[in-house]
CSV table of C-alpha atoms and ligand atoms in Angstrom, one decimal:
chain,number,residue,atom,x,y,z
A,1,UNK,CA,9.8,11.7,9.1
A,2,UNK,CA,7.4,14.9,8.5
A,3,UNK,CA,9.3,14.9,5.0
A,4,UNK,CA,8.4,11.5,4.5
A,5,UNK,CA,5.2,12.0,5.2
A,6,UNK,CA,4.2,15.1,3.1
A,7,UNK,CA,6.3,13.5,-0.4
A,8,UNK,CA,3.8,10.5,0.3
A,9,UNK,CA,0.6,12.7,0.5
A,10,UNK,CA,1.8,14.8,-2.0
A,11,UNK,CA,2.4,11.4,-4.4
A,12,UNK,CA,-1.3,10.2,-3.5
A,13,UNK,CA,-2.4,13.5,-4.8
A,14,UNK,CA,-0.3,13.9,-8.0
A,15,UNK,CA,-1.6,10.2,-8.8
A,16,UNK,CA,-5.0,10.9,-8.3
A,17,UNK,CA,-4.7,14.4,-10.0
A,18,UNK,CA,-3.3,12.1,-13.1
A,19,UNK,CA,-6.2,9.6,-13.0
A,20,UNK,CA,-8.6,12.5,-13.2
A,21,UNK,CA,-6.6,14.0,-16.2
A,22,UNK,CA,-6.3,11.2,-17.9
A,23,UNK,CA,-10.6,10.6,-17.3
A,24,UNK,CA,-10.7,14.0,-19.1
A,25,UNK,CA,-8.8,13.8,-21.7
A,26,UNK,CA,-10.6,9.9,-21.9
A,27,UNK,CA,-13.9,11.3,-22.6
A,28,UNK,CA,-13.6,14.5,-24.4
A,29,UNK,CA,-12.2,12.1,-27.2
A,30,UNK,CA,-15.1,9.3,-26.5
A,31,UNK,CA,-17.5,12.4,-26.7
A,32,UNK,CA,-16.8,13.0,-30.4
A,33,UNK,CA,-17.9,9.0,-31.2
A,34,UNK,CA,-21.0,7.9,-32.4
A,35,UNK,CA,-23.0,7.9,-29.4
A,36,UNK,CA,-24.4,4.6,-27.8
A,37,UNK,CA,-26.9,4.2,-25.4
A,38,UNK,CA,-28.5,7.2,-25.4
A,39,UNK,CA,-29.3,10.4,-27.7
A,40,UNK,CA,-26.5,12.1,-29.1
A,41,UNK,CA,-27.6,15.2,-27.5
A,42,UNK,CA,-27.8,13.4,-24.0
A,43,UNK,CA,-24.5,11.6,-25.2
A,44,UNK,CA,-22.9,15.0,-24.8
A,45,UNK,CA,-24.4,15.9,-22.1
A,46,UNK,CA,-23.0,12.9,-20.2
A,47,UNK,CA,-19.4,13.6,-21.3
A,48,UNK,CA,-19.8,17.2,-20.3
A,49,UNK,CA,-20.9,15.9,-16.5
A,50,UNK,CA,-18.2,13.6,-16.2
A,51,UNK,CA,-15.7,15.9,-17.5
A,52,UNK,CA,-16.7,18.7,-15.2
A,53,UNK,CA,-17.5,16.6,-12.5
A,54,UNK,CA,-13.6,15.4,-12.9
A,55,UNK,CA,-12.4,18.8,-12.7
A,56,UNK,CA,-14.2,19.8,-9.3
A,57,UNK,CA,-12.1,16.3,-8.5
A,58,UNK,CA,-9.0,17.9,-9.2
A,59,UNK,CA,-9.8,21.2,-7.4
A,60,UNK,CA,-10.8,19.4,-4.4
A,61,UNK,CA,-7.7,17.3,-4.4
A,62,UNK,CA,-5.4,20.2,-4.6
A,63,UNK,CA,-7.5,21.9,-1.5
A,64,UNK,CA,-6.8,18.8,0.3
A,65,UNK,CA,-3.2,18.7,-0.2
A,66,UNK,CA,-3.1,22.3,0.9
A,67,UNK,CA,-4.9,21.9,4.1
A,68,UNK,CA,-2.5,19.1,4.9
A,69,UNK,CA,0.2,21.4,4.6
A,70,UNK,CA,-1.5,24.1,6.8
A,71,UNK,CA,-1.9,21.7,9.9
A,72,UNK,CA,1.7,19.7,9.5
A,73,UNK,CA,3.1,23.5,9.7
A,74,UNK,CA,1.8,24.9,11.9
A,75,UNK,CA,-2.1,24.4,12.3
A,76,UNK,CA,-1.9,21.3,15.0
A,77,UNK,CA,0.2,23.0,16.8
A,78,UNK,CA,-1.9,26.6,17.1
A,79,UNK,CA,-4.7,24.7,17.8
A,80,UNK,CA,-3.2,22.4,20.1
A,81,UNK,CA,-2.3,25.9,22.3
A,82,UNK,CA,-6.2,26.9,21.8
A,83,UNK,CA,-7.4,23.9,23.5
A,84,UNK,CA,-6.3,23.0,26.9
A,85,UNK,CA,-8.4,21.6,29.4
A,86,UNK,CA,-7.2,19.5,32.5
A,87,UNK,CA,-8.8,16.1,30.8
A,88,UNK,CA,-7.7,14.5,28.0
A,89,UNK,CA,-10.8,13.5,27.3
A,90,UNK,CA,-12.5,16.9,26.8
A,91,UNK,CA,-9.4,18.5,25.6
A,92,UNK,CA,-9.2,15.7,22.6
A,93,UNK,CA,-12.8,16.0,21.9
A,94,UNK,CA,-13.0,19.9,22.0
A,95,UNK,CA,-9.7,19.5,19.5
A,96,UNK,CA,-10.9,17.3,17.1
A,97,UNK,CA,-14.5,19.1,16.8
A,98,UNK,CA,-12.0,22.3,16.2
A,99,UNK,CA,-10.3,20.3,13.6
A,100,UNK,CA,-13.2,18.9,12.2
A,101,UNK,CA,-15.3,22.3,11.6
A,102,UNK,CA,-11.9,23.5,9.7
A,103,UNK,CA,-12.4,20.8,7.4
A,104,UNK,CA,-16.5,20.9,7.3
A,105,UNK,CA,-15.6,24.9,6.6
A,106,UNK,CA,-13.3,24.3,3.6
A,107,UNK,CA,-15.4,21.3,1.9
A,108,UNK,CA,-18.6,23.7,2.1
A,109,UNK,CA,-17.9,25.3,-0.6
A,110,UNK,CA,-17.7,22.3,-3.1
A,111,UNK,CA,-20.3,20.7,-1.6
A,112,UNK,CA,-22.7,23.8,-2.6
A,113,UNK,CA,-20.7,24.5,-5.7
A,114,UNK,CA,-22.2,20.6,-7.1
A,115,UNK,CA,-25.3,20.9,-5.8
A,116,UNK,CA,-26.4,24.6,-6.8
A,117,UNK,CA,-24.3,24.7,-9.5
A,118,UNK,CA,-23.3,21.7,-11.3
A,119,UNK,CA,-25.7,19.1,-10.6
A,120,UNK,CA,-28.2,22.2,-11.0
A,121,UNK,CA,-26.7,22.8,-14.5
A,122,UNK,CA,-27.3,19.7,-15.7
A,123,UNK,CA,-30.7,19.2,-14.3
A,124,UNK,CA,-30.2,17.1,-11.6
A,125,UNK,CA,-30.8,19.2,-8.4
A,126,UNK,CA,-34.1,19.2,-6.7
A,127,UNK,CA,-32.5,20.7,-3.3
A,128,UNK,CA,-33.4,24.0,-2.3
A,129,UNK,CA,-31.6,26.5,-0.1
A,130,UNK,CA,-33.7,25.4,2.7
A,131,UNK,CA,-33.8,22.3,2.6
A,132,UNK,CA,-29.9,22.1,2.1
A,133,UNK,CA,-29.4,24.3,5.1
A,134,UNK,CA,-31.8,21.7,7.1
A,135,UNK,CA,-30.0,19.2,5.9
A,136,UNK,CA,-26.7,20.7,7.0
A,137,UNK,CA,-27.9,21.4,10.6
A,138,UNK,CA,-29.4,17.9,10.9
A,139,UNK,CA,-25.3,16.2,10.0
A,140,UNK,CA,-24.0,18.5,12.0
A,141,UNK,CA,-26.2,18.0,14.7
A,142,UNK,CA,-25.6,13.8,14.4
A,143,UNK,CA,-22.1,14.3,14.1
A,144,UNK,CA,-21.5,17.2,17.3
A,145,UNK,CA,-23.9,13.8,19.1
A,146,UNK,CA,-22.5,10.7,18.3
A,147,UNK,CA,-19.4,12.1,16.5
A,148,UNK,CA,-18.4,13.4,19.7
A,149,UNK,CA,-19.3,10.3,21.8
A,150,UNK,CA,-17.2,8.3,19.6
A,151,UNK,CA,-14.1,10.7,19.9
A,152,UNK,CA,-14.3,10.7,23.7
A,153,UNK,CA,-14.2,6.7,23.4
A,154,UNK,CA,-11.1,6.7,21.3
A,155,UNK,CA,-9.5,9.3,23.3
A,156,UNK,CA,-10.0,7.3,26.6
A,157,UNK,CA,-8.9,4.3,24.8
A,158,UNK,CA,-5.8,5.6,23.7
A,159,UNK,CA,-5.1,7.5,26.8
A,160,UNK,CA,-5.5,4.5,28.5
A,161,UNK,CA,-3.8,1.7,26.8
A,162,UNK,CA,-0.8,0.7,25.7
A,163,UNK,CA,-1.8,-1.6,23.1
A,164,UNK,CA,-4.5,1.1,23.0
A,165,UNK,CA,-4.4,0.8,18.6
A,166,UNK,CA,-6.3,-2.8,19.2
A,167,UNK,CA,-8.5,-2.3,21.4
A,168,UNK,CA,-9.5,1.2,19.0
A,169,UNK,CA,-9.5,-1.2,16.1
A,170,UNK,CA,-12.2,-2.9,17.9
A,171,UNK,CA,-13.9,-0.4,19.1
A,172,UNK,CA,-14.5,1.5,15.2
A,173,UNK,CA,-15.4,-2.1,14.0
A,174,UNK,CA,-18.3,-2.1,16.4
A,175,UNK,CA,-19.3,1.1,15.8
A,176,UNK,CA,-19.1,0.1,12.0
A,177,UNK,CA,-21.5,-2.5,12.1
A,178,UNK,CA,-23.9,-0.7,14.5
A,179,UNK,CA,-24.4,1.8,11.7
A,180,UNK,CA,-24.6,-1.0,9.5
A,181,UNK,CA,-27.8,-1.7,11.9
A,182,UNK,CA,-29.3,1.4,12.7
A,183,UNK,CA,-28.8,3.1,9.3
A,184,UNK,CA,-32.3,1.8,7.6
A,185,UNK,CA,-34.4,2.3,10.5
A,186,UNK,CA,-33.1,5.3,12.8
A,187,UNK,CA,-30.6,7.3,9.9
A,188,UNK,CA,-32.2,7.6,6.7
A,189,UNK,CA,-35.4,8.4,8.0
A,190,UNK,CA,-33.7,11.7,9.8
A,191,UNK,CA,-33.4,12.9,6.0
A,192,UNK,CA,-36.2,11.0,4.4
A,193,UNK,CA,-39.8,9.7,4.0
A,194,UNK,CA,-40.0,6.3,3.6
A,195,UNK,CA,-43.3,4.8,2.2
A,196,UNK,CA,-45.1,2.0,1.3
A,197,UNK,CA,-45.8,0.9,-2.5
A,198,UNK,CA,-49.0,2.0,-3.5
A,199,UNK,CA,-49.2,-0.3,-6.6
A,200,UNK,CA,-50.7,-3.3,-5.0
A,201,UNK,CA,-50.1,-5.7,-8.4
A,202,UNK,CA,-46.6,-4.9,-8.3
A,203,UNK,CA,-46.0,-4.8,-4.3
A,204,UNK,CA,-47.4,-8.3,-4.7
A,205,UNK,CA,-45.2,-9.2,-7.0
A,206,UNK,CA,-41.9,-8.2,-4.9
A,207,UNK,CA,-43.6,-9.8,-2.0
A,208,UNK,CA,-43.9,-12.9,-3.7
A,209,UNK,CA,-40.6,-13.0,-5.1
A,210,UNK,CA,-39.2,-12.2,-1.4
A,211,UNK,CA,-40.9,-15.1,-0.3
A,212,UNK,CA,-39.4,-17.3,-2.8
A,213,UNK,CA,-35.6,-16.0,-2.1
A,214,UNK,CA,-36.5,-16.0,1.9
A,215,UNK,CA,-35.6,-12.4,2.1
A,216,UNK,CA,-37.7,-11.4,5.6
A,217,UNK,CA,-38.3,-7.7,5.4
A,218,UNK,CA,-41.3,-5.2,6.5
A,219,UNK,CA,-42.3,-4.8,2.6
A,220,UNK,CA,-40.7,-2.6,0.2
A,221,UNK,CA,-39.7,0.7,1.0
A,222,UNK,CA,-40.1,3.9,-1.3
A,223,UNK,CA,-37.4,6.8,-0.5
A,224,UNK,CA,-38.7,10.7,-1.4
A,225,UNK,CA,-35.0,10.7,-3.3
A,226,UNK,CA,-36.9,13.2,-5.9
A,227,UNK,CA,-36.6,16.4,-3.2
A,228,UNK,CA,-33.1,16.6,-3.5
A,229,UNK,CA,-31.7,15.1,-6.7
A,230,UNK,CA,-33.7,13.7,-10.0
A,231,UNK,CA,-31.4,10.7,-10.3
A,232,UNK,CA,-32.7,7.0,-10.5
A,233,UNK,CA,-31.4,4.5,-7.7
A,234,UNK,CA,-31.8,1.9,-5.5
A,235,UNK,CA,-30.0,-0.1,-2.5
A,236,UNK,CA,-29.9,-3.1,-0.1
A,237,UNK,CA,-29.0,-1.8,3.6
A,238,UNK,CA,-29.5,-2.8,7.3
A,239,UNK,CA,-28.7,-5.7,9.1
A,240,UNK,CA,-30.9,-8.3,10.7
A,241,UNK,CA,-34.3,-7.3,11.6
A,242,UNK,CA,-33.8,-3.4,9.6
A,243,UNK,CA,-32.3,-5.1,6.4
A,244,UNK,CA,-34.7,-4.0,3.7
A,245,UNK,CA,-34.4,-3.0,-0.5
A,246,UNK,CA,-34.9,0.6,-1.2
A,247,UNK,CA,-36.2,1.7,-4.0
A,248,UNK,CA,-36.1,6.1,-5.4
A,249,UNK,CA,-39.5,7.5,-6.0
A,250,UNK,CA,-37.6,8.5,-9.6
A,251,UNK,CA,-36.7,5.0,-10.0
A,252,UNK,CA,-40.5,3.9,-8.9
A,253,UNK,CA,-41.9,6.8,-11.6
A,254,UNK,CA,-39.5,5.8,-14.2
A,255,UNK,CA,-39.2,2.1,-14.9
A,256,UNK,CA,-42.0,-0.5,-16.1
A,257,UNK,CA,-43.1,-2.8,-13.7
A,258,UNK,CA,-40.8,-5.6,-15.3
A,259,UNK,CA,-37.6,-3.2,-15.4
A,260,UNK,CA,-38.4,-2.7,-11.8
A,261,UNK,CA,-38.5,-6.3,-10.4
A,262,UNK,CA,-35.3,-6.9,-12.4
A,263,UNK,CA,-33.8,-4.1,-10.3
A,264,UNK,CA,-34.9,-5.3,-7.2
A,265,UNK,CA,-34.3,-8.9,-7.9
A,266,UNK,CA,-30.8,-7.3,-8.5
A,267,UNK,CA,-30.6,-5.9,-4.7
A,268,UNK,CA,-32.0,-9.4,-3.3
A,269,UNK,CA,-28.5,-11.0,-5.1
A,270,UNK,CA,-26.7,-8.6,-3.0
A,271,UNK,CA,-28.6,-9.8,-0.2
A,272,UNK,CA,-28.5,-13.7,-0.8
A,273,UNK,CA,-25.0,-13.4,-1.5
A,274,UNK,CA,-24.5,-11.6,2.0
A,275,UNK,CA,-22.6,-8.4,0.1
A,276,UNK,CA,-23.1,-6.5,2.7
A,277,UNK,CA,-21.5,-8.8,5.2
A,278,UNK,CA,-18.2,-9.1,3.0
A,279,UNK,CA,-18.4,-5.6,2.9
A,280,UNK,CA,-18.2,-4.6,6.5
A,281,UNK,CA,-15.7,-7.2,6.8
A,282,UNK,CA,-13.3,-5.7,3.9
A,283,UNK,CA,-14.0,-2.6,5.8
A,284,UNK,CA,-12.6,-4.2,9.1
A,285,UNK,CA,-9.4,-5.2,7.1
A,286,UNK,CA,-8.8,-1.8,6.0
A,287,UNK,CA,-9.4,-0.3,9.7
A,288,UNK,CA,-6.9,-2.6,11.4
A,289,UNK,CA,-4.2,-2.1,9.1
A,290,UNK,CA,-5.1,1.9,9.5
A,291,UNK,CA,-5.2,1.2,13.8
A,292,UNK,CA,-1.9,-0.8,12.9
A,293,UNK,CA,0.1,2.0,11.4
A,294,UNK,CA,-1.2,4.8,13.3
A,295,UNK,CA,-1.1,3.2,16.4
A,296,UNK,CA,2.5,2.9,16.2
A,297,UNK,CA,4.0,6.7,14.9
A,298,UNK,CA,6.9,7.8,16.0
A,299,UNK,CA,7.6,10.4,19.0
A,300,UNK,CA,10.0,12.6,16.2
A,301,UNK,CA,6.8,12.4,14.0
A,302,UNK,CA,5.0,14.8,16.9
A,303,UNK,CA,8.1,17.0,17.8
A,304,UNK,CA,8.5,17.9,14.3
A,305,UNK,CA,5.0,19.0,13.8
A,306,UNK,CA,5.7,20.9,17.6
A,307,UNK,CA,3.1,19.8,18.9
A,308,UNK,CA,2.5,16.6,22.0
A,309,UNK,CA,1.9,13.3,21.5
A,310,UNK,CA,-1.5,12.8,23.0
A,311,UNK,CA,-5.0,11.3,21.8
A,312,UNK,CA,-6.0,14.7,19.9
A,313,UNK,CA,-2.9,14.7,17.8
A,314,UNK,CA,-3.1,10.7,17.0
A,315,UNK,CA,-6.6,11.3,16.0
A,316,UNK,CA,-6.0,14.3,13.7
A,317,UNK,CA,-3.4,12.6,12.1
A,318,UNK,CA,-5.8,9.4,11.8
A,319,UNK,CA,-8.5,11.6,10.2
A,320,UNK,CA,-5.7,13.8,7.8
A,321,UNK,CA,-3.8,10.4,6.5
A,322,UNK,CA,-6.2,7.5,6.5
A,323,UNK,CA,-7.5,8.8,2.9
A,324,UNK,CA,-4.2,7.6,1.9
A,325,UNK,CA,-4.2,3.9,2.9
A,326,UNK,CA,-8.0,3.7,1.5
A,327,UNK,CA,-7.0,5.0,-1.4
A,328,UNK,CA,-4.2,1.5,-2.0
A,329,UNK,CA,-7.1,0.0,-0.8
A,330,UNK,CA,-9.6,1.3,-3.2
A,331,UNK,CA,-8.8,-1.0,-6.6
A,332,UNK,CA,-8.9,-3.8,-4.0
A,333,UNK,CA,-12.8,-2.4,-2.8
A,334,UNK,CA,-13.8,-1.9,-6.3
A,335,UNK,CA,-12.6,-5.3,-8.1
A,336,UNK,CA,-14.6,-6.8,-4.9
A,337,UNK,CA,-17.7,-4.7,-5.8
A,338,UNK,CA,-17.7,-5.1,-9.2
A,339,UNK,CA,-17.5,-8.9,-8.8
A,340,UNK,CA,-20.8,-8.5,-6.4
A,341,UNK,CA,-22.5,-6.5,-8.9
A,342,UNK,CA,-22.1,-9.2,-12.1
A,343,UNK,CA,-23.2,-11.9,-9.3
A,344,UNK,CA,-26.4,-9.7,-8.5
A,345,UNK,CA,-27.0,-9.1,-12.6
A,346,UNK,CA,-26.8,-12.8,-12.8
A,347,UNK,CA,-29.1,-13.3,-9.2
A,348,UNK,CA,-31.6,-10.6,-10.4
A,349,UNK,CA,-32.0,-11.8,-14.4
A,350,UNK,CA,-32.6,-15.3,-13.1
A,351,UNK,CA,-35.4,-13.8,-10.8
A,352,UNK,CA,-37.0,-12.1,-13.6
A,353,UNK,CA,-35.5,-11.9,-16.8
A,354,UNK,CA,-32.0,-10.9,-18.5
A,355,UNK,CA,-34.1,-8.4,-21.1
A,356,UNK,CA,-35.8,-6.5,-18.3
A,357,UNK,CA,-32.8,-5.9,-15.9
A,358,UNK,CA,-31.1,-4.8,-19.4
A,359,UNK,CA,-33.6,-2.1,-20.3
A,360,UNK,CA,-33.7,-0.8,-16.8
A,361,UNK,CA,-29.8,-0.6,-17.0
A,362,UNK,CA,-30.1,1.4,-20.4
A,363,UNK,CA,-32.5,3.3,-18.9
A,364,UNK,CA,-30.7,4.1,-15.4
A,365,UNK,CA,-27.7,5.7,-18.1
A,366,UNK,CA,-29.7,7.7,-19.9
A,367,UNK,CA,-32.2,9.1,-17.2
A,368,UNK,CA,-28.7,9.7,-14.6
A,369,UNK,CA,-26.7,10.8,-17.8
A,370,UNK,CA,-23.8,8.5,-16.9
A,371,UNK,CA,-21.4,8.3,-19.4
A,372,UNK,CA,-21.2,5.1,-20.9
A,373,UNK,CA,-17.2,4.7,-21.0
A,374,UNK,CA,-14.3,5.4,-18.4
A,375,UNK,CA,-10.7,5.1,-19.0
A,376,UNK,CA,-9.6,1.9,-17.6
A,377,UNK,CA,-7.6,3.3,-15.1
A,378,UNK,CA,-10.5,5.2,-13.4
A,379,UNK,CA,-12.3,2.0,-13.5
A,380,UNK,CA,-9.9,0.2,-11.9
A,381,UNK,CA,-9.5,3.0,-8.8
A,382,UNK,CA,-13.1,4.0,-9.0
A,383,UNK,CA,-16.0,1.9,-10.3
A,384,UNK,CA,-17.6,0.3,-7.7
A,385,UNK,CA,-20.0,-0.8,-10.7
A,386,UNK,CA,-18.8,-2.4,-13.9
A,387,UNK,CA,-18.8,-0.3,-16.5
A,388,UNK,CA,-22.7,-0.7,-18.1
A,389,UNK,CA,-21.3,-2.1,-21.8
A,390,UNK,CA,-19.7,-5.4,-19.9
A,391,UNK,CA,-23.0,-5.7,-17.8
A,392,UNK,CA,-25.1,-5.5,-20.4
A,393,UNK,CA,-22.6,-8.2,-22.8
A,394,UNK,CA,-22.8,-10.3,-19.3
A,395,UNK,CA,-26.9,-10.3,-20.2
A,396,UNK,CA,-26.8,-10.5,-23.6
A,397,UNK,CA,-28.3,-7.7,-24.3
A,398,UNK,CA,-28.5,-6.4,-27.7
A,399,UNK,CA,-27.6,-2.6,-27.6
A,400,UNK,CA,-28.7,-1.5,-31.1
B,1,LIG,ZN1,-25.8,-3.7,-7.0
């Protein structure tokens, strides 16, 4: 069973270490074409990014797979002996905090690697060491909060219940779309300002066109994105009363007025097409079929890794292998996505026009120095976003 279940992990890795490769070796050839879209110098630039960021991919992947193998041999177990506390309750919790600041511990260093070094290199990092380390207490200090709350839950629920992986199902689901709820209004604004538009001509503008898709919202909102990171962006989040459009400051200092509504006609489609509803519930799917499995491992699974069956060790695993059922899932999420994303091109050109939505595409690639092109098998595991050539032939845009 424990063999089983390291040749799979170790098969989800080797694939995704291939996609990756074969993303390099995609793009240092594409990189030597006439460039499109943008500068030749930016062009390269683009390529580099990808191909770098691709190889931090790789490293990352291999970490994982290693860590894997430190807590099936050994690591659940020694923990498992460091924590023992007469409830199950507290002793799951304590455990799983244990085995989550392992895993915080051995991402940090990536995670400081792309911000202070990669996305610094190519011009993209706005995040200080302060402001990083704030940053870092603040997630921590959610997570040890509600993290911990929502470990202690699980761990009753599957100390208590037989059909305990249901009823746990149910349980994430909820807690799912309460963060759904709460993210726009109590969240974000833990690591951001949010404003109001100053430009009245153009808030009246979005107000109006608001009014005419019957999107109810508390204006537009303007996130201080430019403290951390220099990219361009926008998003549709919330639910209910705290559903609102956000636009980046970059985005706000970058586009035309035009460009701009066609972006935010863009994230009205997502929200007249209720995206964000089929999204939570494709994320439902995937969580019962993860509750499903791991509700219903083995007892030689647990003796093997010499350690007792109990909430802590269901969770672990649950945390350790669930990457590996998303993962099947992932072309499934991204053919979904990109499907939402063409309906919101076609929502937001309507709204405004198909030229200005196609100029603030062309310049979201440049200004975020994405490349243009993926191999088609990254796009089929990875792009949430069509690839910008077929968006842009979708508006009939005219790229020369
Ligand atoms: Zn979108």
């Amino acid at each position: 069973m424990l063999e089983t279940l390291i040749a799979i992990f170790l098969i989800y890795t080797l694939i995704k270490i291939y996609v990756s490769f074969l993303q390099i070796r995609f793009v240092s050839i594409e990189k030597n074409q006439k460039p499109i879209l943008m500068n030749e110098q930016n062009y390269i630039k683009a390529a580099n990014y990808a191909i770098a960021k691709e190889k931090l991919e790789i490293a990352s992947s291999l970490v994982d797979m290693v860590m894997v193998l430190v807590w099936f041999l050994g690591g659940l177990a020694l923990l498992q002996s460091l924590v023992n506390f007469e409830s199950e309750v507290i002793s799951a919790t304590v455990f799983m905090l244990g085995f989550m600041a392992v895993s915080y511990l051995v991402g940090l260093p990536f995670n400081i690697y792309k911000t202070f070094r990669l996305d610094a290199k190519f011009g993209f990092n706005n995040t200080t060491p302060k402001l990083f380390i704030i940053d870092q207490i603040k997630s921590i200090g959610l997570f040890l909060i509600f993290g911990s709350a929502i470990i202690a839950t699980l761990s009753f629920i599957i100390h208590s219940f037989a059909l305990w992986w249901v009823y746990g199902f149910f349980f994430m689901f909820g807690v799912v779309v309460l963060i759904n709820m709460i993210y726009p209004t109590f969240i974000a604004p833990i690591f951001n300002k949010f404003t109001p538009l100053e430009n009245k001509e153009l808030s009246n503008a979005i107000e109006s066109m608001m009014q005419r898709v019957g999107f109810h919202s508390q204006g537009v909102f303007i996130q201080d994105a430019s403290k951390r990171d220099s990219r361009l962006n926008a998003y549709f989040g919330g639910l209910g009363k705290s559903k609102r459009v956000v636009l980046f400051d970059t985005l706000v200092q970058k586009l035309s007025q035009r460009e701009l509504l066609a972006v935010f006609g863009h994230e009205l489609g997502h929200f007249k097409h209720g995206d964000l509803f089929k999204n939570i519930l494709l994320v439902g799917v995937l969580l019962f079929v993860i509750f499903a499995i791991f509700g219903n491992l083995p007892h030689l699974l647990f003796e093997q890794l010499g350690v007792e069956k109990n909430s802590a060790t269901v969770l672990a695993l649950i945390v350790l292998l669930s990457n590996v059922v998303s993962f099947i899932f992932m072309p499934i999420f991204s053919l979904f996505s990109r499907n939402n994303e063409y309906a919101a091109d076609k929502f937001g050109s309507e709204l405004v026009d198909k030229k200005a939505l196609g100029d603030a595409l062309v310049k979201l690639v440049d200004e975020n120095k994405s490349f243009p092109k993926a191999h088609p098998l990254y796009i089929f595991f990875y792009y949430s976003h069509p690839p910008v050539l077929e968006r842009l032939k979708e508006l009939e845009y005219d790229i020369n």
